Amino acid sequence: MSSTTSPFPERIELTGEGLVLRDWTEADLAAMPDLFDHPDTAYWTPLVSPFDEAAARARLDKARRLRAEGTSILLAITTDGGAALGEVMLRRAPEGTELGYAVGPANRGQGLAARAVRVMAAYAFEELGVEQVILELEAENASSVAVAKKTGFSLLDVPLIEGEEKGRPYVLQTWGLNRA
């Protein structure tokens, strides 16, 4: 974390859009494999696969470390502050303030990702004072592109991001949403 980057609060709970976005807890460890150990999640995200109990522990530890460093916030997506249905992320990066998300397979089709993105974007604009949030998506990931469009993001005219993750090449487009 640079000296000009303010730290994130030790605890965060964001509400809106019928959601409660909250910190991951020890109590969530048992549910995390059901949320993240899925072929679609493994394919489209950098999350490890298989995503087992050890991966859940590593994810929780990483979430806490990244928060303490002031680089990222990883929050559980819930409807009531209880059972986690997915995750939403905010990451401070050189290319901008990036959002990301993953919704458990049993919880898809309820608009959770779009609602969580809107709540997290509002937090970034109102509390962190950022002017733009971005999503980095593969054009072939129709579900994520639909979330970007549904939440008002537009494709930015910036270079594509090419890389390789888990032995698979990827090309990411950058989508942006500006503060209203």
PDB file of C-alpha atoms in Angstrom:
ATOM      1  CA  MET A   1       0.000   0.000   0.000  1.00  0.00           C
ATOM      2  CA  SER A   2       1.410   3.366  -0.929  1.00  0.00           C
ATOM      3  CA  SER A   3       1.537   6.205   1.552  1.00  0.00           C
ATOM      4  CA  THR A   4      -1.194   8.002  -0.419  1.00  0.00           C
ATOM      5  CA  THR A   5      -3.620   5.068  -0.351  1.00  0.00           C
ATOM      6  CA  SER A   6      -5.936   5.094   2.617  1.00  0.00           C
ATOM      7  CA  PRO A   7      -6.431   1.803   4.414  1.00  0.00           C
ATOM      8  CA  PHE A   8      -9.729  -0.035   4.235  1.00  0.00           C
ATOM      9  CA  PRO A   9     -11.816  -0.307   7.390  1.00  0.00           C
ATOM     10  CA  GLU A  10     -11.139  -3.403   9.473  1.00  0.00           C
ATOM     11  CA  ARG A  11     -14.786  -4.453   9.075  1.00  0.00           C
ATOM     12  CA  ILE A  12     -17.132  -3.672   6.210  1.00  0.00           C
ATOM     13  CA  GLU A  13     -20.825  -4.344   5.751  1.00  0.00           C
ATOM     14  CA  LEU A  14     -22.588  -2.800   2.777  1.00  0.00           C
ATOM     15  CA  THR A  15     -26.318  -2.927   2.213  1.00  0.00           C
ATOM     16  CA  GLY A  16     -28.516  -2.129  -0.752  1.00  0.00           C
ATOM     17  CA  GLU A  17     -30.308  -3.717  -3.681  1.00  0.00           C
ATOM     18  CA  GLY A  18     -31.758  -6.334  -1.308  1.00  0.00           C
ATOM     19  CA  LEU A  19     -28.257  -7.498  -0.362  1.00  0.00           C
ATOM     20  CA  VAL A  20     -25.914  -7.453   2.574  1.00  0.00           C
ATOM     21  CA  LEU A  21     -22.271  -7.618   1.508  1.00  0.00           C
ATOM     22  CA  ARG A  22     -20.239  -8.659   4.511  1.00  0.00           C
ATOM     23  CA  ASP A  23     -16.825  -9.841   5.558  1.00  0.00           C
ATOM     24  CA  TRP A  24     -16.028 -13.512   5.158  1.00  0.00           C
ATOM     25  CA  THR A  25     -15.837 -15.329   8.505  1.00  0.00           C
ATOM     26  CA  GLU A  26     -14.599 -18.639   9.842  1.00  0.00           C
ATOM     27  CA  ALA A  27     -18.220 -19.823   9.748  1.00  0.00           C
ATOM     28  CA  ASP A  28     -18.199 -19.501   5.935  1.00  0.00           C
ATOM     29  CA  LEU A  29     -15.325 -21.927   5.361  1.00  0.00           C
ATOM     30  CA  ALA A  30     -17.533 -25.018   5.055  1.00  0.00           C
ATOM     31  CA  ALA A  31     -19.818 -23.351   2.460  1.00  0.00           C
ATOM     32  CA  MET A  32     -17.086 -21.884   0.250  1.00  0.00           C
ATOM     33  CA  PRO A  33     -16.334 -25.086  -1.728  1.00  0.00           C
ATOM     34  CA  ASP A  34     -20.002 -25.331  -2.784  1.00  0.00           C
ATOM     35  CA  LEU A  35     -19.794 -21.749  -4.037  1.00  0.00           C
ATOM     36  CA  PHE A  36     -16.453 -21.880  -5.831  1.00  0.00           C
ATOM     37  CA  ASP A  37     -15.693 -25.502  -6.767  1.00  0.00           C
ATOM     38  CA  HIS A  38     -17.453 -25.488 -10.129  1.00  0.00           C
ATOM     39  CA  PRO A  39     -16.119 -25.827 -13.697  1.00  0.00           C
ATOM     40  CA  ASP A  40     -17.503 -22.410 -14.755  1.00  0.00           C
ATOM     41  CA  THR A  41     -15.890 -20.702 -11.781  1.00  0.00           C
ATOM     42  CA  ALA A  42     -12.615 -22.480 -12.418  1.00  0.00           C
ATOM     43  CA  TYR A  43     -12.700 -21.536 -16.107  1.00  0.00           C
ATOM     44  CA  TRP A  44     -13.595 -17.846 -15.876  1.00  0.00           C
ATOM     45  CA  THR A  45     -11.856 -16.824 -12.651  1.00  0.00           C
ATOM     46  CA  PRO A  46      -8.388 -17.125 -11.144  1.00  0.00           C
ATOM     47  CA  LEU A  47      -9.811 -19.111  -8.200  1.00  0.00           C
ATOM     48  CA  VAL A  48      -8.014 -22.396  -7.641  1.00  0.00           C
ATOM     49  CA  SER A  49      -9.536 -25.657  -8.751  1.00  0.00           C
ATOM     50  CA  PRO A  50     -10.424 -27.891  -7.112  1.00  0.00           C
ATOM     51  CA  PHE A  51     -11.683 -25.453  -4.493  1.00  0.00           C
ATOM     52  CA  ASP A  52     -11.688 -27.503  -1.307  1.00  0.00           C
ATOM     53  CA  GLU A  53     -11.468 -26.807   2.435  1.00  0.00           C
ATOM     54  CA  ALA A  54      -7.775 -25.921   2.185  1.00  0.00           C
ATOM     55  CA  ALA A  55      -8.549 -23.494  -0.664  1.00  0.00           C
ATOM     56  CA  ALA A  56     -11.328 -21.958   1.437  1.00  0.00           C
ATOM     57  CA  ARG A  57      -8.920 -21.372   4.324  1.00  0.00           C
ATOM     58  CA  ALA A  58      -6.340 -19.879   1.958  1.00  0.00           C
ATOM     59  CA  ARG A  59      -9.018 -17.604   0.429  1.00  0.00           C
ATOM     60  CA  LEU A  60     -10.127 -16.331   3.842  1.00  0.00           C
ATOM     61  CA  ASP A  61      -6.523 -15.723   4.899  1.00  0.00           C
ATOM     62  CA  LYS A  62      -5.803 -13.945   1.604  1.00  0.00           C
ATOM     63  CA  ALA A  63      -8.913 -11.766   1.966  1.00  0.00           C
ATOM     64  CA  ARG A  64      -7.744 -10.651   5.386  1.00  0.00           C
ATOM     65  CA  ARG A  65      -4.180 -10.028   4.215  1.00  0.00           C
ATOM     66  CA  LEU A  66      -5.232  -8.012   1.152  1.00  0.00           C
ATOM     67  CA  ARG A  67      -7.596  -5.915   3.277  1.00  0.00           C
ATOM     68  CA  ALA A  68      -4.818  -5.204   5.776  1.00  0.00           C
ATOM     69  CA  GLU A  69      -2.492  -4.218   2.904  1.00  0.00           C
ATOM     70  CA  GLY A  70      -5.156  -1.832   1.592  1.00  0.00           C
ATOM     71  CA  THR A  71      -5.250  -3.408  -1.863  1.00  0.00           C
ATOM     72  CA  SER A  72      -8.480  -5.428  -1.970  1.00  0.00           C
ATOM     73  CA  ILE A  73     -11.795  -6.033  -0.282  1.00  0.00           C
ATOM     74  CA  LEU A  74     -13.407  -9.464  -0.664  1.00  0.00           C
ATOM     75  CA  LEU A  75     -16.976  -9.639   0.659  1.00  0.00           C
ATOM     76  CA  ALA A  76     -19.533 -12.414   0.849  1.00  0.00           C
ATOM     77  CA  ILE A  77     -22.732 -11.719  -1.081  1.00  0.00           C
ATOM     78  CA  THR A  78     -25.775 -12.444   1.088  1.00  0.00           C
ATOM     79  CA  THR A  79     -29.412 -11.415   1.077  1.00  0.00           C
ATOM     80  CA  ASP A  80     -29.652 -11.061   4.846  1.00  0.00           C
ATOM     81  CA  GLY A  81     -26.149 -11.135   6.313  1.00  0.00           C
ATOM     82  CA  GLY A  82     -26.374 -14.910   6.720  1.00  0.00           C
ATOM     83  CA  ALA A  83     -25.485 -17.605   4.203  1.00  0.00           C
ATOM     84  CA  ALA A  84     -22.939 -16.603   1.566  1.00  0.00           C
ATOM     85  CA  LEU A  85     -24.220 -16.888  -2.007  1.00  0.00           C
ATOM     86  CA  GLY A  86     -21.092 -15.623  -3.752  1.00  0.00           C
ATOM     87  CA  GLU A  87     -18.342 -13.039  -3.534  1.00  0.00           C
ATOM     88  CA  VAL A  88     -17.755  -9.491  -4.719  1.00  0.00           C
ATOM     89  CA  MET A  89     -14.302  -7.933  -4.835  1.00  0.00           C
ATOM     90  CA  LEU A  90     -12.867  -4.447  -5.068  1.00  0.00           C
ATOM     91  CA  ARG A  91      -9.183  -4.187  -5.953  1.00  0.00           C
ATOM     92  CA  ARG A  92      -6.990  -1.121  -6.141  1.00  0.00           C
ATOM     93  CA  ALA A  93      -4.708  -1.657  -9.117  1.00  0.00           C
ATOM     94  CA  PRO A  94      -2.492   0.514 -11.328  1.00  0.00           C
ATOM     95  CA  GLU A  95      -5.071   0.267 -14.131  1.00  0.00           C
ATOM     96  CA  GLY A  96      -7.908   1.418 -11.856  1.00  0.00           C
ATOM     97  CA  THR A  97     -10.320   0.349  -9.179  1.00  0.00           C
ATOM     98  CA  GLU A  98     -11.447  -3.058 -10.366  1.00  0.00           C
ATOM     99  CA  LEU A  99     -14.537  -4.976  -9.320  1.00  0.00           C
ATOM    100  CA  GLY A 100     -15.009  -8.713  -9.659  1.00  0.00           C
ATOM    101  CA  TYR A 101     -17.529 -11.301  -8.581  1.00  0.00           C
ATOM    102  CA  ALA A 102     -18.371 -14.967  -8.461  1.00  0.00           C
ATOM    103  CA  VAL A 103     -21.778 -16.405  -7.629  1.00  0.00           C
ATOM    104  CA  GLY A 104     -22.287 -19.984  -6.540  1.00  0.00           C
ATOM    105  CA  PRO A 105     -23.947 -22.192  -9.182  1.00  0.00           C
ATOM    106  CA  ALA A 106     -27.052 -22.799  -7.052  1.00  0.00           C
ATOM    107  CA  ASN A 107     -27.545 -19.045  -6.661  1.00  0.00           C
ATOM    108  CA  ARG A 108     -27.264 -17.880 -10.259  1.00  0.00           C
ATOM    109  CA  GLY A 109     -30.111 -16.303 -12.190  1.00  0.00           C
ATOM    110  CA  GLN A 110     -31.203 -14.065  -9.294  1.00  0.00           C
ATOM    111  CA  GLY A 111     -29.326 -10.926 -10.334  1.00  0.00           C
ATOM    112  CA  LEU A 112     -26.940 -11.265  -7.380  1.00  0.00           C
ATOM    113  CA  ALA A 113     -23.807 -10.328  -9.331  1.00  0.00           C
ATOM    114  CA  ALA A 114     -25.363  -7.215 -10.863  1.00  0.00           C
ATOM    115  CA  ARG A 115     -26.793  -6.069  -7.541  1.00  0.00           C
ATOM    116  CA  ALA A 116     -23.503  -6.707  -5.732  1.00  0.00           C
ATOM    117  CA  VAL A 117     -21.582  -4.792  -8.415  1.00  0.00           C
ATOM    118  CA  ARG A 118     -23.925  -1.804  -8.049  1.00  0.00           C
ATOM    119  CA  VAL A 119     -23.534  -1.789  -4.252  1.00  0.00           C
ATOM    120  CA  MET A 120     -19.741  -2.130  -4.436  1.00  0.00           C
ATOM    121  CA  ALA A 121     -19.482   0.544  -7.137  1.00  0.00           C
ATOM    122  CA  ALA A 122     -21.523   2.926  -4.963  1.00  0.00           C
ATOM    123  CA  TYR A 123     -19.108   2.238  -2.085  1.00  0.00           C
ATOM    124  CA  ALA A 124     -16.126   2.963  -4.337  1.00  0.00           C
ATOM    125  CA  PHE A 125     -17.639   6.234  -5.548  1.00  0.00           C
ATOM    126  CA  GLU A 126     -19.091   7.487  -2.268  1.00  0.00           C
ATOM    127  CA  GLU A 127     -16.656   6.223   0.353  1.00  0.00           C
ATOM    128  CA  LEU A 128     -13.376   5.868  -1.559  1.00  0.00           C
ATOM    129  CA  GLY A 129     -13.884   8.837  -3.868  1.00  0.00           C
ATOM    130  CA  VAL A 130     -12.907   7.028  -7.059  1.00  0.00           C
ATOM    131  CA  GLU A 131     -14.028   8.482 -10.374  1.00  0.00           C
ATOM    132  CA  GLN A 132     -14.308   5.191 -12.289  1.00  0.00           C
ATOM    133  CA  VAL A 133     -14.586   1.488 -11.538  1.00  0.00           C
ATOM    134  CA  ILE A 134     -13.663  -1.168 -14.066  1.00  0.00           C
ATOM    135  CA  LEU A 135     -14.445  -4.779 -14.875  1.00  0.00           C
ATOM    136  CA  GLU A 136     -11.950  -6.926 -16.785  1.00  0.00           C
ATOM    137  CA  LEU A 137     -13.877  -9.611 -18.674  1.00  0.00           C
ATOM    138  CA  GLU A 138     -13.427 -12.128 -21.423  1.00  0.00           C
ATOM    139  CA  ALA A 139     -15.752 -11.294 -24.323  1.00  0.00           C
ATOM    140  CA  GLU A 140     -16.827 -14.963 -24.455  1.00  0.00           C
ATOM    141  CA  ASN A 141     -18.032 -14.876 -20.836  1.00  0.00           C
ATOM    142  CA  ALA A 142     -21.617 -14.032 -21.777  1.00  0.00           C
ATOM    143  CA  SER A 143     -22.872 -13.982 -18.183  1.00  0.00           C
ATOM    144  CA  SER A 144     -20.272 -11.456 -17.048  1.00  0.00           C
ATOM    145  CA  VAL A 145     -20.727  -9.307 -20.138  1.00  0.00           C
ATOM    146  CA  ALA A 146     -24.478  -9.297 -19.383  1.00  0.00           C
ATOM    147  CA  VAL A 147     -23.719  -8.123 -15.816  1.00  0.00           C
ATOM    148  CA  ALA A 148     -21.509  -5.338 -17.177  1.00  0.00           C
ATOM    149  CA  LYS A 149     -24.248  -4.134 -19.532  1.00  0.00           C
ATOM    150  CA  LYS A 150     -27.003  -4.482 -16.922  1.00  0.00           C
ATOM    151  CA  THR A 151     -25.047  -2.350 -14.450  1.00  0.00           C
ATOM    152  CA  GLY A 152     -24.291   0.468 -16.881  1.00  0.00           C
ATOM    153  CA  PHE A 153     -20.650  -0.316 -17.707  1.00  0.00           C
ATOM    154  CA  SER A 154     -19.401   0.423 -21.200  1.00  0.00           C
ATOM    155  CA  LEU A 155     -16.539  -1.106 -23.110  1.00  0.00           C
ATOM    156  CA  LEU A 156     -13.472   1.138 -22.877  1.00  0.00           C
ATOM    157  CA  ASP A 157     -11.169   1.884 -25.784  1.00  0.00           C
ATOM    158  CA  VAL A 158      -8.042   0.577 -24.077  1.00  0.00           C
ATOM    159  CA  PRO A 159      -5.639  -2.222 -25.020  1.00  0.00           C
ATOM    160  CA  LEU A 160      -6.773  -5.780 -24.386  1.00  0.00           C
ATOM    161  CA  ILE A 161      -5.135  -7.612 -21.496  1.00  0.00           C
ATOM    162  CA  GLU A 162      -3.591 -10.886 -22.589  1.00  0.00           C
ATOM    163  CA  GLY A 163      -2.278 -13.553 -20.277  1.00  0.00           C
ATOM    164  CA  GLU A 164      -2.414 -17.141 -19.192  1.00  0.00           C
ATOM    165  CA  GLU A 165      -4.073 -18.575 -16.110  1.00  0.00           C
ATOM    166  CA  LYS A 166      -4.143 -22.228 -15.112  1.00  0.00           C
ATOM    167  CA  GLY A 167      -2.608 -23.199 -18.465  1.00  0.00           C
ATOM    168  CA  ARG A 168      -5.318 -21.403 -20.453  1.00  0.00           C
ATOM    169  CA  PRO A 169      -4.705 -18.233 -22.463  1.00  0.00           C
ATOM    170  CA  TYR A 170      -7.151 -15.393 -21.940  1.00  0.00           C
ATOM    171  CA  VAL A 171      -7.885 -11.978 -23.426  1.00  0.00           C
ATOM    172  CA  LEU A 172      -9.666  -9.472 -21.213  1.00  0.00           C
ATOM    173  CA  GLN A 173     -11.681  -6.459 -22.275  1.00  0.00           C
ATOM    174  CA  THR A 174     -11.910  -3.517 -19.880  1.00  0.00           C
ATOM    175  CA  TRP A 175     -15.354  -2.135 -19.085  1.00  0.00           C
ATOM    176  CA  GLY A 176     -15.796   1.110 -17.152  1.00  0.00           C
ATOM    177  CA  LEU A 177     -18.429   2.850 -15.087  1.00  0.00           C
ATOM    178  CA  ASN A 178     -17.927   6.490 -14.173  1.00  0.00           C
ATOM    179  CA  ARG A 179     -19.159   8.272 -11.089  1.00  0.00           C
ATOM    180  CA  ALA A 180     -22.542   9.851 -11.810  1.00  0.00           C
TER     181      ALA A 180
END
